[in-house]
């Protein structure tokens, strides 16, 4: 509702739809009303054979008006092809508008998923920092009572500060991701909101069904198909120029003349006319013939481009499907790794507390848990992105 790009696309689509009317294709009569009023002043000097002479200033008043009609009865089908072409242009604009909506929705969803990822990153950093605080507490107590090394305490402090720095960066990334989404939604950058995390398992898709959907619903393919239909109509328009044309024209006019300088004092005239005009170009140096040939070649080019696009979409969709399947498998592995790393860290921390393990072993367990959490969050994000890419390519993102 609020995105500027979508609003502009809607206005442009409305403008294209307003062009769809018969008169814009030359169908229907054209009626003009013409009127003028003229007056003249002149000096008349006349000598007649019977000896009379006239020498005076005179005036003439001459108003007239007429209504004219012009209409094309037949032009080889050019008008009808043009009108259908206008309709196709409107449909083309509608698909373009949906492409812009789709592109914006993809951008919104990617940003939203990124916010979820950053939020999860902040959450896991807070959880792991608890282990670093516990490690720092243990090393400090050992150092204070003389059972441990100050080096262990300082290393623990350094590692904790490193995690706190990561947390600060993650919190800032989360804020900035929200600013980006607010911008896409045309809201104030500081407006606060919370995302909802989906708990559903990744959906199951069939590649064959996705391919069928893509052939019928992919916006890029639909746009190319509409371009082909428009080209075919333009080809008919060009071909129509080689056929004869028939026009009807008529008019009804009234004129009045009033003067005091001639033999007639005034005169009135009311007249009407109706006629047919036919024309057929017999030779123009093969200009129209060449234009038809060029138009047909353009149509063939669009057909090849459509075939190439369909081939590319199927390739991209297959790639996206394979990536989605891989990302789902990786997500299962990362969930298992996270549980294993967390259990390993708990055991290592307890052994370190009891003096049965070194700080190096605990550090390695902390690092492994940190990596596992980070990979899990990114894996969940990758599944969402690969699924979104499949929906976009199959044309199921925008109805």
XYZ file of C-alpha atoms in Angstrom:
399
model
C 0.000 0.000 0.000
C 2.765 2.449 0.856
C 5.751 1.548 -1.314
C 6.493 4.375 -3.772
C 7.622 2.053 -6.570
C 4.347 0.106 -6.445
C 2.292 3.317 -6.325
C 4.090 4.676 -9.395
C 3.577 1.376 -11.240
C -0.164 1.513 -10.472
C -0.425 5.047 -11.870
C 1.470 4.099 -15.024
C -0.803 1.087 -15.500
C -3.874 3.332 -15.161
C -2.472 5.657 -17.826
C -1.953 2.733 -20.215
C -5.472 1.440 -19.621
C -6.908 4.885 -20.404
C -5.426 4.605 -23.919
C -7.716 1.665 -24.722
C -10.613 3.188 -26.673
C -11.718 2.828 -30.286
C -11.121 6.425 -31.343
C -7.451 6.010 -30.374
C -7.284 3.324 -33.074
C -9.061 5.488 -35.649
C -12.386 3.630 -35.369
C -15.510 5.767 -35.614
C -16.469 9.096 -37.176
C -14.728 12.408 -36.717
C -17.108 15.374 -36.663
C -15.912 18.983 -36.824
C -17.823 22.221 -36.439
C -16.323 25.147 -38.323
C -17.600 28.716 -38.228
C -16.293 32.129 -39.185
C -17.503 35.677 -39.468
C -15.996 38.166 -41.889
C -16.781 41.766 -42.651
C -15.142 44.015 -45.211
C -15.097 47.722 -45.961
C -14.460 48.866 -49.500
C -14.817 51.881 -51.841
C -16.911 51.282 -54.969
C -16.540 53.373 -58.126
C -18.726 52.271 -61.069
C -19.657 53.841 -64.431
C -22.571 52.332 -66.379
C -23.245 52.544 -70.138
C -26.404 54.508 -69.505
C -24.342 57.241 -67.869
C -24.965 56.386 -64.205
C -22.069 56.557 -61.775
C -21.613 55.049 -58.330
C -18.968 56.311 -55.970
C -19.438 55.364 -52.334
C -17.998 53.400 -49.382
C -19.674 50.096 -48.744
C -19.520 47.147 -46.396
C -19.977 43.415 -46.683
C -21.009 40.967 -43.930
C -20.296 37.280 -44.553
C -20.935 34.771 -41.727
C -20.836 31.020 -42.443
C -20.741 27.689 -40.608
C -20.527 24.019 -41.482
C -20.447 20.585 -39.868
C -18.166 18.029 -41.519
C -17.938 14.278 -41.059
C -15.012 12.010 -41.942
C -14.847 8.289 -41.259
C -12.717 5.396 -42.450
C -14.911 2.508 -43.568
C -12.152 0.083 -44.488
C -8.353 0.183 -44.259
C -7.391 -3.456 -44.628
C -8.064 -4.267 -40.954
C -5.465 -1.819 -39.631
C -7.892 -0.106 -37.234
C -9.045 -3.382 -35.692
C -5.448 -4.596 -35.327
C -4.481 -1.286 -33.710
C -7.382 -1.492 -31.235
C -6.467 -5.046 -30.251
C -2.859 -3.884 -29.948
C -3.959 -1.199 -27.468
C -5.665 -3.869 -25.378
C -2.519 -5.975 -25.461
C -0.459 -2.962 -24.388
C -2.781 -2.586 -21.398
C -2.296 -6.244 -20.504
C 1.457 -5.811 -20.982
C 1.412 -2.881 -18.549
C -0.520 -4.951 -16.011
C 2.105 -7.701 -16.135
C 4.869 -5.082 -15.801
C 3.108 -3.706 -12.739
C 2.942 -7.170 -11.183
C 6.638 -7.648 -11.934
C 7.390 -4.492 -9.958
C 5.156 -5.726 -7.132
C 6.931 -9.100 -7.202
C 10.365 -7.474 -7.146
C 9.341 -5.259 -4.223
C 7.830 -8.187 -2.321
C 11.029 -10.180 -2.791
C 13.029 -7.257 -1.431
C 10.660 -6.894 1.536
C 10.755 -10.609 2.320
C 14.534 -10.861 2.032
C 14.878 -7.884 4.390
C 12.351 -9.417 6.776
C 14.232 -12.733 6.806
C 17.456 -10.813 7.429
C 15.847 -9.139 10.446
C 14.869 -12.578 11.748
C 18.465 -13.746 11.221
C 19.943 -10.735 13.011
C 17.464 -11.189 15.841
C 18.479 -14.843 16.203
C 22.145 -13.831 16.097
C 21.599 -11.430 19.008
C 19.764 -14.185 20.860
C 22.475 -16.823 20.431
C 25.229 -14.344 21.318
C 23.393 -13.557 24.564
C 23.136 -17.272 25.303
C 26.796 -17.993 24.639
C 27.940 -14.956 26.606
C 26.524 -16.673 29.708
C 29.115 -19.412 29.254
C 31.891 -16.833 28.839
C 30.771 -15.072 32.050
C 30.785 -18.381 33.873
C 34.293 -19.151 32.583
C 35.488 -15.697 33.673
C 34.026 -16.210 37.124
C 35.768 -19.583 37.529
C 39.186 -18.322 36.349
C 38.935 -15.246 38.586
C 38.124 -17.327 41.683
C 41.035 -19.685 40.946
C 43.417 -16.809 40.445
C 42.293 -15.073 43.639
C 42.853 -18.188 45.774
C 46.117 -19.017 44.033
C 44.925 -22.175 42.310
C 44.884 -20.730 38.827
C 46.823 -18.525 36.479
C 46.162 -14.845 35.918
C 46.805 -15.528 32.247
C 43.700 -17.753 32.168
C 41.701 -14.946 33.790
C 42.974 -12.336 31.326
C 42.329 -14.644 28.343
C 38.805 -15.270 29.597
C 38.261 -11.521 29.960
C 39.571 -10.936 26.418
C 37.342 -13.629 24.958
C 34.311 -12.225 26.792
C 35.008 -8.735 25.475
C 35.276 -10.179 21.977
C 31.811 -11.719 22.324
C 30.401 -8.467 23.697
C 31.812 -6.647 20.646
C 30.117 -9.176 18.375
C 26.865 -8.616 20.255
C 27.137 -4.845 19.809
C 27.674 -5.244 16.053
C 24.768 -7.691 15.803
C 22.424 -5.319 17.633
C 23.417 -2.507 15.284
C 22.872 -4.765 12.234
C 19.413 -5.573 13.580
C 18.552 -1.881 13.936
C 19.777 -1.080 10.423
C 17.865 -4.009 8.908
C 14.694 -2.607 10.466
C 15.497 0.811 9.000
C 15.749 -0.782 5.538
C 12.368 -2.500 5.918
C 10.747 0.711 7.164
C 12.092 2.431 4.071
C 10.539 -0.172 1.778
C 7.211 0.267 3.575
C 7.466 4.076 3.443
C 7.520 4.384 7.214
C 9.668 6.501 9.509
C 13.121 4.908 10.014
C 12.738 4.890 13.790
C 9.381 3.084 13.844
C 9.713 -0.028 15.988
C 8.237 -3.443 15.345
C 8.921 -7.103 16.065
C 9.107 -9.977 13.599
C 7.235 -13.233 13.952
C 9.310 -16.371 13.595
C 7.772 -19.272 11.716
C 8.033 -22.660 13.410
C 6.828 -24.678 10.420
C 9.077 -27.237 8.812
C 10.334 -26.468 5.293
C 7.647 -27.272 2.725
C 7.905 -30.094 0.194
C 7.835 -29.210 -3.509
C 7.781 -31.223 -6.722
C 10.010 -29.982 -9.517
C 7.603 -31.039 -12.296
C 4.744 -29.016 -10.758
C 7.021 -26.026 -10.297
C 7.996 -26.189 -13.980
C 4.334 -26.270 -15.047
C 3.594 -23.286 -12.818
C 6.539 -21.404 -14.265
C 5.369 -21.909 -17.863
C 1.914 -20.577 -16.959
C 2.623 -17.994 -14.260
C 6.206 -16.743 -14.467
C 5.885 -12.982 -15.022
C 8.927 -12.707 -17.295
C 7.575 -15.440 -19.569
C 4.101 -13.876 -19.574
C 5.625 -10.515 -20.456
C 7.551 -12.044 -23.355
C 4.417 -13.836 -24.575
C 2.520 -10.554 -24.511
C 5.339 -8.907 -26.468
C 4.950 -11.634 -29.097
C 1.201 -11.010 -29.351
C 1.796 -7.271 -29.709
C 4.360 -7.913 -32.438
C 1.869 -10.065 -34.349
C -0.704 -7.253 -34.205
C 1.871 -4.746 -35.386
C 2.639 -7.096 -38.257
C -1.046 -6.999 -39.232
C -1.041 -3.212 -39.038
C 1.901 -3.006 -41.420
C 0.345 -5.558 -43.798
C -2.919 -3.595 -43.861
C -1.147 -0.666 -45.540
C -0.885 -2.776 -48.706
C -4.690 -3.065 -49.039
C -7.180 -0.502 -50.377
C -8.792 2.102 -48.129
C -12.306 3.490 -48.260
C -13.418 6.727 -46.581
C -16.785 8.444 -46.270
C -17.024 12.200 -45.917
C -19.865 14.637 -45.784
C -20.764 18.125 -44.677
C -23.685 20.472 -44.054
C -22.982 24.176 -44.390
C -24.749 27.516 -44.162
C -23.499 30.854 -45.460
C -24.959 34.353 -45.590
C -23.764 37.372 -47.487
C -25.027 40.926 -46.955
C -23.619 43.861 -48.961
C -24.610 47.281 -50.150
C -22.074 47.590 -52.930
C -23.238 45.045 -55.514
C -26.289 44.083 -57.455
C -27.537 41.736 -54.691
C -28.411 43.109 -51.279
C -28.019 39.738 -49.545
C -27.939 36.017 -50.187
C -28.290 32.834 -48.148
C -26.996 29.375 -48.927
C -27.651 26.025 -47.207
C -25.921 23.010 -48.715
C -25.047 19.427 -47.907
C -22.700 16.889 -49.431
C -21.866 13.209 -49.042
C -19.128 11.273 -50.775
C -16.975 8.148 -50.789
C -13.252 8.095 -51.412
C -11.224 5.011 -52.220
C -7.454 4.745 -52.589
C -5.064 1.915 -53.255
C -1.343 2.309 -53.577
C -0.141 0.270 -56.546
C 3.595 0.838 -56.225
C 5.820 2.551 -53.651
C 9.252 1.205 -54.499
C 8.640 -1.953 -52.406
C 8.590 0.145 -49.228
C 5.541 -1.544 -47.671
C 6.733 -4.966 -48.788
C 10.031 -4.437 -46.991
C 8.260 -3.103 -43.886
C 6.141 -6.273 -43.732
C 9.273 -8.435 -44.074
C 11.040 -6.498 -41.321
C 7.996 -6.821 -39.062
C 7.924 -10.583 -39.571
C 11.621 -10.853 -38.728
C 11.009 -8.901 -35.480
C 8.257 -11.374 -34.595
C 10.636 -14.298 -35.214
C 13.232 -12.639 -32.985
C 10.717 -12.355 -30.130
C 9.736 -16.015 -30.588
C 13.380 -17.055 -30.257
C 13.817 -14.795 -27.223
C 10.768 -16.383 -25.603
C 12.130 -19.884 -26.229
C 15.487 -18.843 -24.810
C 13.819 -17.308 -21.753
C 11.719 -20.419 -21.105
C 14.849 -22.567 -21.332
C 16.693 -20.266 -18.916
C 13.788 -20.163 -16.443
C 13.631 -23.959 -16.322
C 17.396 -24.098 -15.751
C 17.213 -21.471 -12.992
C 14.240 -23.214 -11.399
C 16.037 -26.572 -11.399
C 19.070 -24.914 -9.826
C 16.872 -23.220 -7.192
C 15.067 -26.506 -6.458
C 18.353 -28.368 -5.965
C 19.635 -25.563 -3.753
C 16.478 -25.691 -1.650
C 16.794 -29.450 -1.148
C 20.441 -29.030 -0.180
C 19.660 -26.187 2.223
C 16.977 -28.312 3.908
C 19.444 -31.174 4.414
C 22.084 -28.792 5.723
C 19.561 -27.328 8.159
C 18.995 -30.778 9.681
C 22.732 -31.278 10.068
C 23.197 -27.876 11.661
C 20.375 -28.507 14.136
C 22.087 -31.726 15.188
C 25.486 -30.006 15.379
C 24.045 -27.275 17.576
C 22.676 -29.827 20.074
C 25.969 -31.749 20.091
C 28.064 -28.583 20.503
C 25.842 -27.339 23.338
C 26.106 -30.630 25.205
C 29.868 -30.698 24.662
C 30.193 -27.157 26.020
C 28.150 -27.963 29.128
C 30.322 -31.005 29.864
C 33.567 -29.112 29.200
C 32.515 -26.230 31.451
C 31.627 -28.596 34.307
C 34.931 -30.508 33.944
C 36.802 -27.190 33.910
C 34.966 -26.119 37.074
C 36.009 -29.367 38.766
C 39.601 -29.027 37.549
C 39.412 -32.005 35.217
C 39.957 -30.017 32.009
C 42.163 -27.224 30.729
C 41.098 -23.795 29.568
C 42.184 -24.670 26.040
C 39.651 -27.520 25.880
C 36.929 -25.204 27.206
C 37.862 -22.471 24.725
C 37.653 -24.935 21.873
C 34.214 -26.100 23.068
C 33.037 -22.492 23.266
C 34.344 -21.760 19.804
C 32.652 -24.883 18.402
C 29.332 -23.884 20.010
C 29.658 -20.353 18.648
C 30.315 -21.675 15.117
C 27.438 -24.165 15.362
C 24.942 -21.476 16.402
C 26.115 -19.115 13.685
C 25.864 -21.804 11.018
C 22.402 -22.822 12.220
C 21.077 -19.261 11.980
C 22.552 -18.804 8.503
C 21.224 -22.193 7.423
C 17.666 -21.236 8.442
C 18.084 -17.982 6.516
C 19.366 -19.812 3.414
C 16.362 -22.154 3.403
C 14.009 -19.178 3.387
C 15.914 -17.479 0.563
C 16.076 -20.572 -1.649
C 12.357 -21.213 -1.114
C 11.590 -17.590 -1.967
C 13.636 -17.882 -5.156
C 11.648 -20.983 -6.174
C 8.355 -19.163 -5.572
C 9.519 -16.208 -7.666
C 10.653 -18.344 -10.588
C 7.492 -20.469 -10.556
C 5.320 -17.339 -10.556
C 3.502 -18.257 -7.354
C 4.621 -15.233 -5.351
C 2.106 -12.766 -6.818
C -1.404 -13.781 -7.855
